[in-house]
Amino acid sequence: MAVASPMRDLAAIVGADNVLPGSTEPYGRDFTYEILRLHGVADAVVRPGDAGEVAEVLAWCYDRELPVIPRGGGTGYAGGAVPVDGGVVVALDRLTRVRSFEPHWWRAEVEAGLTTATVSRLARENGLLFPPNPGAPEQSQIGGNVATNAGGPRAFKYGVAGRWVTGIEAAVAPGELVRIGGATRKDVAGYDLRNLLVGSEGTLGIITAIWLRFVPAPEASASVAAFYPDPVSGCAAIGQALGSGLVPAAVEYADAGVLDASGGALEAELPAGARFLVLLELDGSTDEVRRSREEAVEALSDGAISILRPADAAEERALWRWRAGMGPAVTAVTGGRVSEDVAVPADRLVDVVVGVTEIGARHGLPACSLGHAGDGNVHGCFLLVPGDPDQLERAYRCSDELCELALTLGGTVSGEHGIGWIKRGRMTRQWGAVGAGMHAAVKAALDPKNLLNPGKKT
Ligand SMILES: Cc1cc2nc3c(=O)[nH]c(=O)nc-3n(C[C@H](O)[C@H](O)[C@H](O)COP(=O)(O)OP(=O)(O)OC[C@H]3O[C@@H](n4cnc5c(N)ncnc54)[C@H](O)[C@@H]3O)c2cc1C
């Protein structure tokens, strides 16, 4: 339905200052712009001030059959927050209240627009830990983390974002607020609607607030970085470490291409011949960490060229800064990349690591990978010069083949970033007709006019 003056009507709900022209940046893009130049123009951008206004905006859009695109911090890697076909972008960045925080009960109720870093700081400053730590915490929002069920390095020990959610408040079609769960930690009444909203990428409702649980912060942490001559020996060492009974908080890896691109930024020199990195973080009591670090060094030593043990907290931070800079260092090699986030059973990691470079070579593109080894989660990168349509086409073919490989190995086309816009169509390949039909039926039941982030997560 054409709407004569969305700006004026929406201003009546959220105030004139909080309705922006649809072309306002950065609301037309997320982090896929950096890599793929994906970009959209909305009919309008609205910034509601509370949950009630979010529901009113949704009701107004639903009535007029205007698509609604929920937007968190815009750090997504799947184009989920991009208004590719117009519609109203609903930005949550003004919903930043901590509604309640009870450190003694390890819990809080926060609004969706609070940044991930703010939630983590709130926990940390009160002796608690909020474990999910996806890589752009100062910008991503807790609502976006829950809407994508984000992971990050510590997901190996602590699980993904949804594990830390005990309740969700959301605006749902045709424009009402619903609360599912709350501060109660256990709840098996009814279908698990809370976890249906977790990871739904804005296609089933707009999350306005979340009840979170925390854990007491571990007393200490320590890291171990082990370097290997090839992925086979590195992946075998990961199996050895996990088989020995160690429970690291994080088990990360990087392959030769990533080490080539980022090795110069490692404060300690990259050991000669290093073609594969395994990076562990261990946490717990001071005694536990001391003991498990020794065990980790022993378990990782088979086949290792060298093992690095940071001497103090400053060296620890430097090591993880290096890890955080690997993605940008890889992009800088040619200026652009198509990147995937497939996941496979952890014992098949080596097949995917080798597969990425083989697929890239077949299509004439430099390729490398890094990721969360303990979860078998591989960020396969196919490098290209931005603006070269032939390279982009080949990179997409590489992505398709990598997804096929992950499915053949019993894995998933997305372990972290979601399907969004850029991976549309892939889910059916993973789930088959019956599974995809159930998925579509849920969408039709909760969003009968298909206006909540249409075209995404399909
Ligand atoms: C440098 C870097 C490192 C990253 N590392 C990781 C990582 O380790 N692990 C990982 O999982 N991800 C990672 N990401 C991806 C990204 O940070 C996560 O997906 C994050 O959770 C997205 O949050 P956001 O607030 O930016 O969401 P956006 O990008 O704004 O939106 C993402 C999706 O969620 C929907 N959405 C957002 N907010 C809401 C809401 N309140 N209600 C309903 N739907 C909503 C949007 O419609 C969209 O579909 C990384 C990104 C960057 C740039």
Short mmCIF file of C-alpha atoms in Angstrom, two decimals, residues 30-408:
data_model
loop_
_atom_site.label_atom_id
_atom_site.label_comp_id
_atom_site.label_asym_id
_atom_site.label_seq_id
_atom_site.Cartn_x
_atom_site.Cartn_y
_atom_site.Cartn_z
CA ASP A 30 25.64 -3.11 7.87
CA PHE A 31 29.14 -4.64 7.82
CA THR A 32 28.45 -6.40 4.52
CA TYR A 33 28.97 -2.95 2.98
CA GLU A 34 32.65 -3.06 3.93
CA ILE A 35 33.04 -6.26 2.00
CA LEU A 36 30.30 -6.47 -0.63
CA ARG A 37 29.01 -2.88 -0.86
CA LEU A 38 25.48 -4.16 -0.02
CA HIS A 39 23.31 -1.09 0.52
CA GLY A 40 19.61 -0.15 0.63
CA VAL A 41 17.37 2.88 0.93
CA ALA A 42 14.42 2.79 3.34
CA ASP A 43 11.13 4.69 3.10
CA ALA A 44 11.93 6.11 6.53
CA VAL A 45 14.12 5.47 9.55
CA VAL A 46 12.46 5.66 12.97
CA ARG A 47 14.11 5.71 16.37
CA PRO A 48 11.47 4.84 18.98
CA GLY A 49 12.17 5.86 22.58
CA ASP A 50 10.57 2.91 24.35
CA ALA A 51 8.96 -0.48 23.81
CA GLY A 52 5.47 1.00 23.56
CA GLU A 53 6.56 3.22 20.67
CA VAL A 54 8.16 0.22 18.93
CA ALA A 55 4.83 -1.62 19.09
CA GLU A 56 2.95 1.46 17.84
CA VAL A 57 5.32 1.85 14.88
CA LEU A 58 4.89 -1.83 14.05
CA ALA A 59 1.09 -1.49 14.26
CA TRP A 60 1.18 1.54 11.96
CA CYS A 61 3.36 -0.27 9.41
CA TYR A 62 1.34 -3.50 9.62
CA ASP A 63 -1.86 -1.62 8.99
CA ARG A 64 -0.39 0.02 5.88
CA GLU A 65 1.46 -3.08 4.70
CA LEU A 66 4.87 -1.46 4.94
CA PRO A 67 7.85 -3.77 5.60
CA VAL A 68 9.69 -3.25 8.88
CA ILE A 69 13.43 -3.79 9.20
CA PRO A 70 14.65 -4.00 12.83
CA ARG A 71 18.14 -2.58 13.29
CA GLY A 72 20.60 -3.02 16.13
CA GLY A 73 24.20 -1.86 15.90
CA GLY A 74 24.55 -2.65 12.18
CA THR A 75 27.55 -4.96 12.70
CA GLY A 76 25.87 -7.93 11.04
CA TYR A 77 27.71 -9.85 8.33
CA ALA A 78 24.61 -11.16 6.53
CA GLY A 79 22.80 -8.00 5.41
CA GLY A 80 19.95 -8.72 7.87
CA ALA A 81 19.51 -5.06 8.89
CA VAL A 82 19.82 -3.66 5.35
CA PRO A 83 16.58 -2.23 3.81
CA VAL A 84 17.26 -3.84 0.44
CA ASP A 85 13.67 -3.34 -0.79
CA GLY A 86 12.71 -0.20 1.15
CA GLY A 87 10.37 -0.29 4.16
CA VAL A 88 10.71 1.34 7.56
CA VAL A 89 13.95 0.79 9.46
CA VAL A 90 13.21 0.58 13.19
CA ALA A 91 16.46 1.47 14.95
CA LEU A 92 16.67 0.36 18.58
CA ASP A 93 19.53 2.67 19.56
CA ARG A 94 17.40 4.79 21.95
CA LEU A 95 16.28 1.78 23.99
CA THR A 96 19.23 1.76 26.36
CA ARG A 97 17.73 1.49 29.84
CA VAL A 98 18.89 -1.06 32.36
CA ARG A 99 15.45 -1.83 33.76
CA SER A 100 16.78 -3.84 36.66
CA PHE A 101 20.11 -5.29 37.75
CA GLU A 102 20.44 -7.70 40.67
CA PRO A 103 24.09 -8.79 40.86
CA HIS A 104 23.47 -11.04 43.86
CA TRP A 105 21.00 -13.02 41.78
CA TRP A 106 23.27 -12.86 38.70
CA ARG A 107 20.62 -11.27 36.51
CA ALA A 108 19.44 -8.14 34.74
CA GLU A 109 16.61 -6.89 32.55
CA VAL A 110 17.97 -4.61 29.86
CA GLU A 111 16.57 -2.87 26.82
CA ALA A 112 17.54 -4.15 23.39
CA GLY A 113 19.60 -1.13 22.29
CA LEU A 114 22.27 -1.40 24.99
CA THR A 115 25.64 -2.20 23.41
CA THR A 116 27.21 -5.59 24.07
CA ALA A 117 30.20 -3.83 25.68
CA THR A 118 27.91 -1.99 28.13
CA VAL A 119 26.29 -5.25 29.22
CA SER A 120 29.72 -6.91 29.59
CA ARG A 121 31.03 -3.95 31.62
CA LEU A 122 27.97 -3.92 33.87
CA ALA A 123 28.58 -7.59 34.66
CA ARG A 124 32.36 -7.24 35.03
CA GLU A 125 32.20 -4.23 37.36
CA ASN A 126 30.02 -6.30 39.67
CA GLY A 127 32.13 -9.45 39.76
CA LEU A 128 30.08 -11.23 37.09
CA LEU A 129 30.67 -12.48 33.56
CA PHE A 130 28.41 -12.08 30.53
CA PRO A 131 30.13 -14.68 28.35
CA PRO A 132 28.95 -13.94 24.76
CA ASN A 133 31.66 -11.85 23.12
CA PRO A 134 31.10 -11.37 19.39
CA GLY A 135 33.82 -9.26 17.85
CA ALA A 136 32.34 -5.74 17.57
CA PRO A 137 31.07 -5.19 21.14
CA GLU A 138 31.25 -1.39 21.28
CA GLN A 139 28.84 -1.20 18.33
CA SER A 140 26.68 -4.33 18.37
CA GLN A 141 23.60 -4.28 20.58
CA ILE A 142 22.35 -6.91 22.98
CA GLY A 143 19.11 -7.06 20.95
CA GLY A 144 21.14 -7.73 17.79
CA ASN A 145 23.19 -10.38 19.62
CA VAL A 146 20.01 -12.19 20.67
CA ALA A 147 18.34 -11.70 17.26
CA THR A 148 21.36 -13.38 15.61
CA ASN A 149 22.10 -15.76 18.50
CA ALA A 150 25.67 -14.51 18.26
CA GLY A 151 28.65 -16.57 19.31
CA GLY A 152 32.31 -15.58 19.45
CA PRO A 153 35.38 -17.30 20.89
CA ARG A 154 33.99 -18.11 24.35
CA ALA A 155 30.93 -19.87 22.91
CA PHE A 156 32.97 -23.08 23.11
CA LYS A 157 32.70 -23.25 26.91
CA TYR A 158 29.80 -20.92 27.59
CA GLY A 159 27.48 -21.33 24.61
CA VAL A 160 25.94 -18.74 22.30
CA ALA A 161 23.92 -15.64 23.25
CA GLY A 162 20.57 -17.43 23.58
CA ARG A 163 21.89 -19.55 26.43
CA TRP A 164 22.06 -16.42 28.59
CA VAL A 165 18.49 -15.28 27.90
CA THR A 166 15.73 -16.19 30.36
CA GLY A 167 13.08 -13.87 28.94
CA ILE A 168 12.27 -11.67 25.96
CA GLU A 169 9.93 -8.73 25.44
CA ALA A 170 9.12 -8.14 21.80
CA ALA A 171 6.77 -6.20 19.54
CA VAL A 172 4.98 -8.77 17.39
CA ALA A 173 2.45 -8.61 14.55
CA PRO A 174 0.11 -6.85 14.17
CA GLY A 175 1.64 -4.44 16.68
CA GLU A 176 1.50 -5.75 20.24
CA LEU A 177 4.01 -6.23 23.01
CA VAL A 178 4.53 -9.76 24.31
CA ARG A 179 6.67 -10.99 27.21
CA ILE A 180 7.92 -14.56 27.08
CA GLY A 181 9.77 -15.73 30.16
CA GLY A 182 11.37 -13.35 32.62
CA ALA A 183 13.78 -13.69 35.51
CA THR A 184 12.83 -17.34 36.12
CA ARG A 185 15.69 -19.58 35.03
CA LYS A 186 13.65 -22.69 34.21
CA ASP A 187 10.43 -22.69 32.22
CA VAL A 188 9.07 -25.56 30.15
CA ALA A 189 5.47 -24.40 29.85
CA GLY A 190 4.34 -24.32 26.23
CA TYR A 191 6.44 -24.38 23.08
CA ASP A 192 9.81 -22.71 23.43
CA LEU A 193 8.72 -19.38 21.93
CA ARG A 194 11.58 -17.57 23.61
CA ASN A 195 14.12 -19.59 21.69
CA LEU A 196 12.06 -19.15 18.53
CA LEU A 197 12.69 -15.41 18.80
CA VAL A 198 16.36 -16.01 19.61
CA GLY A 199 18.21 -16.06 16.28
CA SER A 200 15.11 -15.04 14.29
CA GLU A 201 16.99 -12.11 12.68
CA GLY A 202 14.08 -9.67 12.98
CA THR A 203 11.71 -11.86 10.96
CA LEU A 204 9.30 -12.81 13.80
CA GLY A 205 9.26 -9.70 15.99
CA ILE A 206 11.21 -6.70 17.23
CA ILE A 207 13.00 -7.49 20.48
CA THR A 208 12.62 -4.58 22.90
CA ALA A 209 14.02 -5.99 26.16
CA ILE A 210 15.80 -9.07 27.44
CA TRP A 211 16.16 -10.78 30.80
CA LEU A 212 19.77 -11.95 31.00
CA ARG A 213 21.57 -14.25 33.36
CA PHE A 214 25.24 -14.01 34.27
CA VAL A 215 27.79 -16.18 36.10
CA PRO A 216 30.35 -15.16 38.71
CA ALA A 217 33.47 -14.01 36.85
CA PRO A 218 36.30 -16.56 36.88
CA GLU A 219 39.18 -15.54 39.10
CA ALA A 220 41.87 -15.92 36.45
CA SER A 221 42.50 -16.63 32.80
CA ALA A 222 45.51 -17.53 30.69
CA SER A 223 46.21 -18.27 27.03
CA VAL A 224 48.41 -20.60 25.08
CA ALA A 225 49.28 -20.15 21.39
CA ALA A 226 50.68 -23.17 19.55
CA PHE A 227 52.10 -23.04 16.01
CA TYR A 228 52.16 -25.99 13.59
CA PRO A 229 53.61 -26.68 10.14
CA ASP A 230 50.19 -27.61 8.66
CA PRO A 231 46.46 -27.90 9.43
CA VAL A 232 46.62 -31.68 9.85
CA SER A 233 49.01 -31.51 12.82
CA GLY A 234 47.22 -28.43 14.26
CA CYS A 235 43.78 -30.04 14.12
CA ALA A 236 45.15 -33.28 15.56
CA ALA A 237 46.52 -31.26 18.49
CA ILE A 238 43.08 -29.72 19.09
CA GLY A 239 41.62 -33.23 19.27
CA GLN A 240 44.38 -34.23 21.66
CA ALA A 241 43.72 -31.21 23.93
CA LEU A 242 39.95 -31.75 24.09
CA GLY A 243 40.33 -35.52 24.46
CA SER A 244 42.58 -34.95 27.46
CA GLY A 245 39.62 -33.48 29.37
CA LEU A 246 40.60 -29.80 29.16
CA VAL A 247 37.64 -27.39 28.97
CA PRO A 248 39.08 -24.18 27.52
CA ALA A 249 36.89 -21.07 27.35
CA ALA A 250 38.01 -20.57 23.74
CA VAL A 251 39.67 -22.76 21.10
CA GLU A 252 40.58 -20.61 18.08
CA TYR A 253 42.56 -21.29 14.93
CA ALA A 254 44.06 -19.48 11.97
CA ASP A 255 45.52 -20.99 8.79
CA ALA A 256 48.60 -20.12 6.75
CA GLY A 257 46.95 -17.38 4.65
CA VAL A 258 45.73 -15.63 7.79
CA LEU A 259 49.17 -15.90 9.42
CA ASP A 260 50.76 -14.47 6.27
CA ALA A 261 48.36 -11.52 6.33
CA SER A 262 48.54 -10.80 10.05
CA GLY A 263 51.85 -12.27 11.26
CA GLY A 264 53.61 -8.89 11.24
CA ALA A 265 51.24 -7.62 13.93
CA LEU A 266 52.17 -10.35 16.44
CA GLU A 267 54.31 -8.71 19.13
CA ALA A 268 56.33 -11.86 19.64
CA GLU A 269 57.80 -12.90 16.29
CA LEU A 270 55.90 -15.48 14.23
CA PRO A 271 57.93 -18.73 14.46
CA ALA A 272 59.63 -19.76 11.20
CA GLY A 273 57.59 -22.39 9.35
CA ALA A 274 54.36 -21.62 11.24
CA ARG A 275 51.44 -22.42 8.90
CA PHE A 276 48.68 -23.05 11.44
CA LEU A 277 47.82 -21.48 14.81
CA VAL A 278 45.86 -22.97 17.71
CA LEU A 279 44.98 -20.43 20.38
CA LEU A 280 43.42 -21.50 23.69
CA GLU A 281 42.02 -19.39 26.50
CA LEU A 282 41.67 -21.10 29.87
CA ASP A 283 39.76 -19.68 32.80
CA GLY A 284 38.81 -20.64 36.35
CA SER A 285 40.40 -20.27 39.78
CA THR A 286 44.06 -19.25 39.86
CA ASP A 287 45.10 -22.80 40.74
CA GLU A 288 42.90 -24.36 38.06
CA VAL A 289 44.27 -22.03 35.41
CA ARG A 290 47.88 -22.71 36.38
CA ARG A 291 47.26 -26.45 36.19
CA SER A 292 45.22 -26.42 33.00
CA ARG A 293 47.77 -24.24 31.25
CA GLU A 294 50.46 -26.82 31.91
CA GLU A 295 48.12 -29.56 30.70
CA ALA A 296 47.32 -27.54 27.58
CA VAL A 297 50.99 -27.04 26.76
CA GLU A 298 51.58 -30.76 27.10
CA ALA A 299 48.52 -31.71 25.03
CA LEU A 300 49.36 -29.23 22.27
CA SER A 301 53.07 -30.05 22.03
CA ASP A 302 52.77 -33.07 19.70
CA GLY A 303 53.75 -31.78 16.26
CA ALA A 304 54.08 -28.14 17.40
CA ILE A 305 56.89 -25.94 16.04
CA SER A 306 56.62 -23.60 18.97
CA ILE A 307 54.35 -22.80 21.91
CA LEU A 308 53.86 -19.27 23.17
CA ARG A 309 52.82 -18.59 26.78
CA PRO A 310 52.13 -14.92 27.50
CA ALA A 311 54.01 -13.88 30.64
CA ASP A 312 51.46 -11.43 32.02
CA ALA A 313 48.09 -9.76 31.45
CA ALA A 314 49.55 -7.20 29.02
CA GLU A 315 50.95 -9.97 26.81
CA GLU A 316 47.61 -11.82 27.03
CA ARG A 317 45.77 -8.71 25.82
CA ALA A 318 48.29 -8.22 23.00
CA LEU A 319 47.75 -11.79 21.83
CA TRP A 320 43.96 -11.37 21.70
CA ARG A 321 44.29 -7.95 20.03
CA TRP A 322 46.29 -9.74 17.36
CA ARG A 323 43.50 -12.33 17.05
CA ALA A 324 40.86 -9.56 16.77
CA GLY A 325 42.87 -7.84 14.01
CA MET A 326 43.15 -10.94 11.82
CA GLY A 327 39.87 -10.35 9.93
CA PRO A 328 40.74 -6.77 8.89
CA ALA A 329 44.32 -7.89 8.04
CA VAL A 330 42.93 -10.53 5.67
CA THR A 331 40.59 -7.99 4.02
CA ALA A 332 43.51 -5.60 3.55
CA VAL A 333 45.39 -8.09 1.34
CA THR A 334 43.25 -7.32 -1.73
CA GLY A 335 40.75 -4.80 -0.28
CA GLY A 336 37.75 -7.13 -0.19
CA ARG A 337 36.56 -10.62 0.58
CA VAL A 338 33.52 -12.84 0.53
CA SER A 339 33.42 -14.56 3.86
CA GLU A 340 31.43 -17.53 5.15
CA ASP A 341 30.71 -18.82 8.64
CA VAL A 342 29.95 -22.50 8.09
CA ALA A 343 30.24 -24.92 11.02
CA VAL A 344 30.90 -28.67 11.06
CA PRO A 345 31.41 -31.31 13.76
CA ALA A 346 34.74 -30.31 15.34
CA ASP A 347 36.51 -33.52 14.21
CA ARG A 348 35.85 -32.52 10.57
CA LEU A 349 37.49 -29.09 10.95
CA VAL A 350 40.58 -30.13 9.05
CA ASP A 351 38.49 -31.11 5.99
CA VAL A 352 36.99 -27.62 5.83
CA VAL A 353 40.29 -25.82 6.46
CA VAL A 354 41.93 -27.72 3.60
CA GLY A 355 38.73 -27.43 1.54
CA VAL A 356 38.71 -23.61 1.70
CA THR A 357 42.15 -23.29 0.10
CA GLU A 358 41.37 -25.97 -2.48
CA ILE A 359 38.09 -24.30 -3.48
CA GLY A 360 39.80 -20.90 -3.76
CA ALA A 361 42.58 -22.38 -5.92
CA ARG A 362 40.02 -24.05 -8.23
CA HIS A 363 38.42 -20.66 -8.87
CA GLY A 364 41.68 -18.69 -9.06
CA LEU A 365 41.16 -16.71 -5.83
CA PRO A 366 43.43 -16.46 -2.79
CA ALA A 367 41.61 -18.14 0.11
CA CYS A 368 42.21 -18.65 3.79
CA SER A 369 40.29 -19.32 6.99
CA LEU A 370 40.18 -18.68 10.70
CA GLY A 371 37.59 -19.31 13.34
CA HIS A 372 36.32 -20.97 16.44
CA ALA A 373 37.93 -24.40 16.17
CA GLY A 374 36.30 -25.92 19.25
CA ASP A 375 32.88 -25.30 17.69
CA GLY A 376 34.06 -26.39 14.21
CA ASN A 377 33.10 -22.86 13.08
CA VAL A 378 35.07 -21.73 10.03
CA HIS A 379 35.25 -18.21 8.63
CA GLY A 380 36.31 -19.12 5.09
CA CYS A 381 37.56 -16.03 3.21
CA PHE A 382 37.79 -15.69 -0.58
CA LEU A 383 39.80 -12.60 -1.42
CA LEU A 384 38.94 -10.19 -4.22
CA VAL A 385 39.48 -6.70 -5.48
CA PRO A 386 36.27 -4.73 -4.72
CA GLY A 387 34.40 -3.69 -7.85
CA ASP A 388 35.66 -6.59 -9.99
CA PRO A 389 32.44 -8.39 -11.07
CA ASP A 390 34.27 -11.46 -12.36
CA GLN A 391 36.10 -12.00 -9.07
CA LEU A 392 32.89 -11.44 -7.13
CA GLU A 393 31.09 -14.02 -9.23
CA ARG A 394 33.91 -16.51 -8.63
CA ALA A 395 33.93 -15.73 -4.90
CA TYR A 396 30.20 -16.48 -4.70
CA ARG A 397 30.80 -19.79 -6.44
CA CYS A 398 33.51 -20.53 -3.85
CA SER A 399 31.01 -19.73 -1.06
CA ASP A 400 28.44 -22.05 -2.57
CA GLU A 401 30.96 -24.88 -2.77
CA LEU A 402 32.10 -24.28 0.80
CA CYS A 403 28.49 -24.48 2.01
CA GLU A 404 28.01 -27.72 0.08
CA LEU A 405 31.17 -29.10 1.67
CA ALA A 406 29.93 -28.17 5.16
CA LEU A 407 26.58 -29.86 4.50
CA THR A 408 28.30 -32.98 3.16
#
